């Protein structure tokens, strides 16, 4: 059930916990961590750009979103992928985040982006879009079926890039509020919502190691004492190195689906 913690945002209890998990670290800490890569907070890969995180957008997002599309970026982070879409593909992008830090940052630093401060667990978009984008954000949504139903009502296509596990059952990571599927489970979520899958592939471990190396290099200098950055530094980065190449490790799955083929 949604509650209203402030005048501008409805939120579930899970959404409030996730917001706090992001915002317990200070803006200056986030700036040190993400500033050198233009505030991309997602997996990256080697490629044509020296910014490995831009390469991830070129590989997993750009091929599926046509120039001048209207895009609903659900769980937009700090707006870096959305900015790339507006600047390089001339898209009209609406960003959705439940973090006031992120919303304020986008309003101040990203030109041409519309920002909605909303909890995806109870979000009902009011406009129509060519594409709904969930870039490493769907796993953090508890009310996934509810969200997909609402996106199906307004978006002709959906693009999900998210973490999946290989050869092990799906599981829930309590600390990060993350529901991790295998590829089949994630695909079933999409098709059960009414969308028809046009493209699906797994990106493998190539996106994991470059990301872990960059994050470790920044957090080794920052040495965070609390919050999401401390958890990332002490728990998740070592786990990324350990599991990326194991038979049961994690990888990214890219799913592009449409209402009508």
mmCIF file of C-alpha atoms in Angstrom:
data_model
loop_
_atom_site.group_PDB
_atom_site.id
_atom_site.type_symbol
_atom_site.label_atom_id
_atom_site.label_comp_id
_atom_site.label_asym_id
_atom_site.label_seq_id
_atom_site.Cartn_x
_atom_site.Cartn_y
_atom_site.Cartn_z
ATOM 1 C CA UNK A 1 0.000 0.000 0.000
ATOM 2 C CA UNK A 2 1.278 3.460 -0.894
ATOM 3 C CA UNK A 3 1.703 6.097 1.763
ATOM 4 C CA UNK A 4 2.527 9.727 1.195
ATOM 5 C CA UNK A 5 5.700 10.691 3.133
ATOM 6 C CA UNK A 6 5.779 14.159 1.594
ATOM 7 C CA UNK A 7 3.658 16.398 -0.602
ATOM 8 C CA UNK A 8 5.195 15.222 -3.885
ATOM 9 C CA UNK A 9 5.591 11.456 -3.696
ATOM 10 C CA UNK A 10 3.537 8.365 -2.946
ATOM 11 C CA UNK A 11 5.642 5.493 -1.665
ATOM 12 C CA UNK A 12 5.467 1.925 -0.411
ATOM 13 C CA UNK A 13 7.352 0.758 2.646
ATOM 14 C CA UNK A 14 9.798 -1.110 0.399
ATOM 15 C CA UNK A 15 10.264 1.963 -1.754
ATOM 16 C CA UNK A 16 11.063 4.062 1.301
ATOM 17 C CA UNK A 17 13.672 1.535 2.449
ATOM 18 C CA UNK A 18 15.287 1.541 -0.987
ATOM 19 C CA UNK A 19 15.302 5.341 -1.082
ATOM 20 C CA UNK A 20 17.019 5.488 2.295
ATOM 21 C CA UNK A 21 19.572 2.898 1.159
ATOM 22 C CA UNK A 22 20.593 5.248 -1.659
ATOM 23 C CA UNK A 23 20.443 8.474 0.316
ATOM 24 C CA UNK A 24 22.270 7.504 3.498
ATOM 25 C CA UNK A 25 25.496 8.267 1.634
ATOM 26 C CA UNK A 26 26.106 11.968 1.070
ATOM 27 C CA UNK A 27 25.984 13.756 -2.289
ATOM 28 C CA UNK A 28 29.728 14.409 -1.987
ATOM 29 C CA UNK A 29 30.414 10.688 -1.576
ATOM 30 C CA UNK A 30 28.319 9.882 -4.641
ATOM 31 C CA UNK A 31 30.145 12.606 -6.548
ATOM 32 C CA UNK A 32 33.546 11.119 -5.715
ATOM 33 C CA UNK A 33 32.332 7.650 -6.666
ATOM 34 C CA UNK A 34 30.475 8.450 -9.881
ATOM 35 C CA UNK A 35 31.585 11.902 -10.969
ATOM 36 C CA UNK A 36 34.483 10.716 -13.178
ATOM 37 C CA UNK A 37 32.079 8.596 -15.269
ATOM 38 C CA UNK A 38 29.310 11.220 -15.583
ATOM 39 C CA UNK A 39 27.231 9.533 -12.864
ATOM 40 C CA UNK A 40 26.614 6.257 -14.684
ATOM 41 C CA UNK A 41 25.612 3.743 -11.979
ATOM 42 C CA UNK A 42 25.257 0.431 -13.768
ATOM 43 C CA UNK A 43 27.487 -2.207 -15.313
ATOM 44 C CA UNK A 44 30.034 -1.212 -17.944
ATOM 45 C CA UNK A 45 32.070 -2.926 -20.637
ATOM 46 C CA UNK A 46 35.147 -2.253 -22.722
ATOM 47 C CA UNK A 47 34.395 -0.610 -26.059
ATOM 48 C CA UNK A 48 34.849 2.482 -28.204
ATOM 49 C CA UNK A 49 34.348 4.981 -25.391
ATOM 50 C CA UNK A 50 36.933 5.396 -22.608
ATOM 51 C CA UNK A 51 33.897 5.529 -20.302
ATOM 52 C CA UNK A 52 33.057 1.838 -19.964
ATOM 53 C CA UNK A 53 29.551 2.683 -18.787
ATOM 54 C CA UNK A 54 28.721 4.564 -21.969
ATOM 55 C CA UNK A 55 29.712 1.424 -23.865
ATOM 56 C CA UNK A 56 27.067 -0.535 -21.977
ATOM 57 C CA UNK A 57 24.394 1.858 -23.217
ATOM 58 C CA UNK A 58 25.705 1.621 -26.773
ATOM 59 C CA UNK A 59 25.603 -2.176 -26.559
ATOM 60 C CA UNK A 60 22.401 -2.881 -24.653
ATOM 61 C CA UNK A 61 20.129 0.153 -25.086
ATOM 62 C CA UNK A 62 20.829 2.071 -28.291
ATOM 63 C CA UNK A 63 20.166 -0.857 -30.690
ATOM 64 C CA UNK A 64 16.589 -1.173 -29.428
ATOM 65 C CA UNK A 65 15.471 2.457 -29.189
ATOM 66 C CA UNK A 66 14.843 4.343 -32.414
ATOM 67 C CA UNK A 67 15.870 7.951 -32.901
ATOM 68 C CA UNK A 68 13.328 10.488 -31.636
ATOM 69 C CA UNK A 69 11.443 7.918 -29.575
ATOM 70 C CA UNK A 70 9.518 8.883 -26.469
ATOM 71 C CA UNK A 71 11.096 6.933 -23.615
ATOM 72 C CA UNK A 72 9.987 6.314 -20.042
ATOM 73 C CA UNK A 73 13.173 5.560 -18.079
ATOM 74 C CA UNK A 74 11.952 3.677 -15.007
ATOM 75 C CA UNK A 75 14.545 3.685 -12.242
ATOM 76 C CA UNK A 76 16.685 6.185 -14.119
ATOM 77 C CA UNK A 77 19.461 6.547 -11.556
ATOM 78 C CA UNK A 78 21.347 9.805 -11.988
ATOM 79 C CA UNK A 79 20.144 10.246 -15.574
ATOM 80 C CA UNK A 80 23.281 9.425 -17.557
ATOM 81 C CA UNK A 81 21.694 6.872 -19.946
ATOM 82 C CA UNK A 82 18.698 9.186 -20.416
ATOM 83 C CA UNK A 83 21.027 12.063 -21.266
ATOM 84 C CA UNK A 84 22.781 9.901 -23.878
ATOM 85 C CA UNK A 85 19.422 9.106 -25.457
ATOM 86 C CA UNK A 86 18.427 12.764 -25.623
ATOM 87 C CA UNK A 87 21.759 14.034 -26.918
ATOM 88 C CA UNK A 88 22.728 11.273 -29.342
ATOM 89 C CA UNK A 89 19.392 9.817 -30.465
ATOM 90 C CA UNK A 90 17.227 12.922 -30.016
ATOM 91 C CA UNK A 91 14.774 11.018 -27.838
ATOM 92 C CA UNK A 92 12.272 12.647 -25.515
ATOM 93 C CA UNK A 93 12.915 11.023 -22.148
ATOM 94 C CA UNK A 94 10.902 11.058 -18.942
ATOM 95 C CA UNK A 95 12.937 9.874 -15.946
ATOM 96 C CA UNK A 96 11.411 8.140 -12.927
ATOM 97 C CA UNK A 97 13.246 7.800 -9.612
ATOM 98 C CA UNK A 98 12.227 7.552 -5.968
ATOM 99 C CA UNK A 99 15.465 9.247 -4.862
ATOM 100 C CA UNK A 100 15.226 12.954 -4.182
ATOM 101 C CA UNK A 101 19.040 13.107 -4.504
ATOM 102 C CA UNK A 102 18.826 11.748 -8.025
ATOM 103 C CA UNK A 103 15.814 13.843 -9.035
ATOM 104 C CA UNK A 104 17.465 17.046 -7.817
ATOM 105 C CA UNK A 105 20.714 16.139 -9.581
ATOM 106 C CA UNK A 106 18.935 15.515 -12.887
ATOM 107 C CA UNK A 107 16.943 18.756 -12.675
ATOM 108 C CA UNK A 108 20.142 20.691 -12.014
ATOM 109 C CA UNK A 109 22.579 18.961 -14.363
ATOM 110 C CA UNK A 110 20.730 17.170 -17.195
ATOM 111 C CA UNK A 111 19.092 19.427 -19.748
ATOM 112 C CA UNK A 112 16.025 18.317 -21.648
ATOM 113 C CA UNK A 113 14.915 15.584 -19.257
ATOM 114 C CA UNK A 114 11.543 15.445 -17.513
ATOM 115 C CA UNK A 115 11.778 13.975 -14.017
ATOM 116 C CA UNK A 116 9.101 12.251 -11.945
ATOM 117 C CA UNK A 117 9.826 11.442 -8.298
ATOM 118 C CA UNK A 118 7.838 8.236 -7.940
ATOM 119 C CA UNK A 119 8.044 4.795 -6.348
ATOM 120 C CA UNK A 120 7.810 2.224 -9.158
ATOM 121 C CA UNK A 121 5.921 -0.120 -6.831
ATOM 122 C CA UNK A 122 2.857 2.117 -7.108
ATOM 123 C CA UNK A 123 3.592 4.091 -10.265
ATOM 124 C CA UNK A 124 0.863 4.579 -12.870
ATOM 125 C CA UNK A 125 2.155 6.561 -15.861
ATOM 126 C CA UNK A 126 -0.251 9.122 -17.259
ATOM 127 C CA UNK A 127 1.233 9.491 -20.760
ATOM 128 C CA UNK A 128 1.933 7.177 -23.671
ATOM 129 C CA UNK A 129 5.468 6.230 -24.678
ATOM 130 C CA UNK A 130 7.184 4.386 -27.488
ATOM 131 C CA UNK A 131 9.447 2.506 -25.068
ATOM 132 C CA UNK A 132 9.575 1.808 -21.350
ATOM 133 C CA UNK A 133 13.200 1.311 -20.264
ATOM 134 C CA UNK A 134 14.232 -0.521 -17.103
ATOM 135 C CA UNK A 135 18.006 -0.535 -17.020
ATOM 136 C CA UNK A 136 19.192 -2.586 -14.030
ATOM 137 C CA UNK A 137 16.186 -1.373 -12.048
ATOM 138 C CA UNK A 138 13.469 -4.017 -12.493
ATOM 139 C CA UNK A 139 15.093 -6.301 -9.906
ATOM 140 C CA UNK A 140 14.569 -3.604 -7.238
ATOM 141 C CA UNK A 141 10.805 -3.448 -7.801
ATOM 142 C CA UNK A 142 8.762 -5.619 -5.458
ATOM 143 C CA UNK A 143 5.402 -5.101 -7.191
ATOM 144 C CA UNK A 144 6.742 -6.217 -10.556
ATOM 145 C CA UNK A 145 3.509 -7.555 -12.021
ATOM 146 C CA UNK A 146 1.689 -4.358 -11.053
ATOM 147 C CA UNK A 147 4.355 -2.225 -12.710
ATOM 148 C CA UNK A 148 4.409 -4.305 -15.895
ATOM 149 C CA UNK A 149 0.624 -4.114 -16.138
ATOM 150 C CA UNK A 150 0.754 -0.325 -15.885
ATOM 151 C CA UNK A 151 3.595 -0.064 -18.396
ATOM 152 C CA UNK A 152 1.745 -2.308 -20.854
ATOM 153 C CA UNK A 153 -1.139 0.156 -20.753
ATOM 154 C CA UNK A 154 1.006 3.071 -21.936
ATOM 155 C CA UNK A 155 4.190 1.777 -23.635
ATOM 156 C CA UNK A 156 4.233 0.055 -27.024
ATOM 157 C CA UNK A 157 7.589 -1.571 -26.285
ATOM 158 C CA UNK A 158 9.648 -2.473 -23.242
ATOM 159 C CA UNK A 159 13.399 -2.881 -22.836
ATOM 160 C CA UNK A 160 14.705 -4.588 -19.711
ATOM 161 C CA UNK A 161 18.405 -4.952 -18.949
ATOM 162 C CA UNK A 162 18.884 -6.735 -15.659
ATOM 163 C CA UNK A 163 20.900 -9.140 -13.600
ATOM 164 C CA UNK A 164 20.159 -12.854 -13.878
ATOM 165 C CA UNK A 165 21.832 -15.953 -12.460
ATOM 166 C CA UNK A 166 22.998 -19.013 -14.349
ATOM 167 C CA UNK A 167 21.948 -22.549 -13.462
ATOM 168 C CA UNK A 168 20.550 -21.753 -10.018
ATOM 169 C CA UNK A 169 17.029 -20.924 -8.810
ATOM 170 C CA UNK A 170 15.871 -17.330 -8.468
ATOM 171 C CA UNK A 171 16.423 -15.709 -5.100
ATOM 172 C CA UNK A 172 15.810 -12.489 -3.156
ATOM 173 C CA UNK A 173 18.661 -10.340 -1.808
ATOM 174 C CA UNK A 174 17.178 -8.777 1.295
ATOM 175 C CA UNK A 175 19.839 -6.126 1.882
ATOM 176 C CA UNK A 176 19.542 -4.680 -1.616
ATOM 177 C CA UNK A 177 15.821 -5.397 -2.084
ATOM 178 C CA UNK A 178 16.674 -7.284 -5.281
ATOM 179 C CA UNK A 179 14.677 -10.102 -6.861
ATOM 180 C CA UNK A 180 17.151 -12.042 -9.017
ATOM 181 C CA UNK A 181 15.732 -14.323 -11.713
ATOM 182 C CA UNK A 182 17.289 -16.721 -14.139
ATOM 183 C CA UNK A 183 16.801 -15.868 -17.803
ATOM 184 C CA UNK A 184 13.671 -17.985 -18.191
ATOM 185 C CA UNK A 185 12.065 -16.478 -15.107
ATOM 186 C CA UNK A 186 12.669 -12.924 -16.276
ATOM 187 C CA UNK A 187 11.362 -13.727 -19.756
ATOM 188 C CA UNK A 188 8.222 -15.259 -18.257
ATOM 189 C CA UNK A 189 7.580 -12.084 -16.270
ATOM 190 C CA UNK A 190 7.632 -10.083 -19.489
ATOM 191 C CA UNK A 191 5.443 -12.408 -21.540
ATOM 192 C CA UNK A 192 2.914 -12.849 -18.722
ATOM 193 C CA UNK A 193 2.356 -9.085 -18.800
ATOM 194 C CA UNK A 194 1.171 -9.307 -22.431
ATOM 195 C CA UNK A 195 4.324 -8.225 -24.257
ATOM 196 C CA UNK A 196 5.769 -10.445 -26.996
ATOM 197 C CA UNK A 197 9.541 -10.874 -26.885
ATOM 198 C CA UNK A 198 11.342 -9.771 -30.022
ATOM 199 C CA UNK A 199 14.910 -10.126 -28.784
ATOM 200 C CA UNK A 200 16.618 -11.747 -25.814
ATOM 201 C CA UNK A 201 20.274 -12.411 -25.085
ATOM 202 C CA UNK A 202 22.635 -12.729 -22.152
ATOM 203 C CA UNK A 203 25.677 -10.486 -22.118
ATOM 204 C CA UNK A 204 27.856 -12.801 -20.056
ATOM 205 C CA UNK A 205 30.496 -11.853 -17.532
ATOM 206 C CA UNK A 206 32.189 -9.225 -19.721
ATOM 207 C CA UNK A 207 30.089 -6.526 -18.042
ATOM 208 C CA UNK A 208 30.934 -7.636 -14.503
ATOM 209 C CA UNK A 209 34.724 -7.474 -14.197
ATOM 210 C CA UNK A 210 35.323 -3.991 -15.734
ATOM 211 C CA UNK A 211 32.593 -2.623 -13.477
ATOM 212 C CA UNK A 212 34.033 -4.209 -10.342
ATOM 213 C CA UNK A 213 37.501 -2.875 -11.165
ATOM 214 C CA UNK A 214 36.286 0.703 -11.567
ATOM 215 C CA UNK A 215 34.063 0.634 -8.487
ATOM 216 C CA UNK A 216 36.878 -0.863 -6.377
ATOM 217 C CA UNK A 217 39.364 1.782 -7.549
ATOM 218 C CA UNK A 218 37.077 4.584 -6.373
ATOM 219 C CA UNK A 219 35.869 3.001 -3.149
ATOM 220 C CA UNK A 220 39.381 1.972 -2.085
ATOM 221 C CA UNK A 221 40.137 5.708 -2.035
ATOM 222 C CA UNK A 222 36.846 6.763 -0.476
ATOM 223 C CA UNK A 223 36.726 3.988 2.154
ATOM 224 C CA UNK A 224 33.021 4.512 2.916
ATOM 225 C CA UNK A 225 31.952 3.899 6.490
ATOM 226 C CA UNK A 226 28.215 3.344 5.977
ATOM 227 C CA UNK A 227 25.365 2.972 3.546
ATOM 228 C CA UNK A 228 25.124 1.469 0.108
ATOM 229 C CA UNK A 229 28.686 2.367 -0.785
ATOM 230 C CA UNK A 230 30.070 0.484 2.232
ATOM 231 C CA UNK A 231 28.015 -2.598 1.307
ATOM 232 C CA UNK A 232 29.137 -2.355 -2.300
ATOM 233 C CA UNK A 233 32.790 -2.038 -1.289
ATOM 234 C CA UNK A 234 32.947 -4.712 1.400
ATOM 235 C CA UNK A 235 30.460 -7.307 0.122
ATOM 236 C CA UNK A 236 29.416 -6.946 -3.472
ATOM 237 C CA UNK A 237 32.640 -6.120 -5.272
ATOM 238 C CA UNK A 238 34.481 -9.154 -3.842
ATOM 239 C CA UNK A 239 31.434 -11.248 -4.725
ATOM 240 C CA UNK A 240 31.458 -9.912 -8.287
ATOM 241 C CA UNK A 241 35.081 -10.991 -8.766
ATOM 242 C CA UNK A 242 34.375 -14.375 -7.215
ATOM 243 C CA UNK A 243 31.248 -15.304 -9.134
ATOM 244 C CA UNK A 244 31.549 -13.586 -12.508
ATOM 245 C CA UNK A 245 33.138 -16.559 -14.210
ATOM 246 C CA UNK A 246 31.609 -19.360 -12.167
ATOM 247 C CA UNK A 247 28.998 -21.685 -13.621
ATOM 248 C CA UNK A 248 26.415 -20.288 -11.210
ATOM 249 C CA UNK A 249 27.500 -16.656 -11.445
ATOM 250 C CA UNK A 250 25.549 -13.636 -12.560
ATOM 251 C CA UNK A 251 25.297 -11.869 -15.892
ATOM 252 C CA UNK A 252 23.108 -9.341 -17.655
ATOM 253 C CA UNK A 253 20.035 -10.305 -19.645
ATOM 254 C CA UNK A 254 18.663 -7.993 -22.333
ATOM 255 C CA UNK A 255 14.987 -8.373 -23.263
ATOM 256 C CA UNK A 256 13.199 -6.253 -25.848
ATOM 257 C CA UNK A 257 9.475 -6.900 -26.248
ATOM 258 C CA UNK A 258 6.518 -5.307 -28.002
ATOM 259 C CA UNK A 259 2.745 -5.275 -27.763
ATOM 260 C CA UNK A 260 2.427 -6.321 -31.387
ATOM 261 C CA UNK A 261 4.926 -8.123 -33.595
#
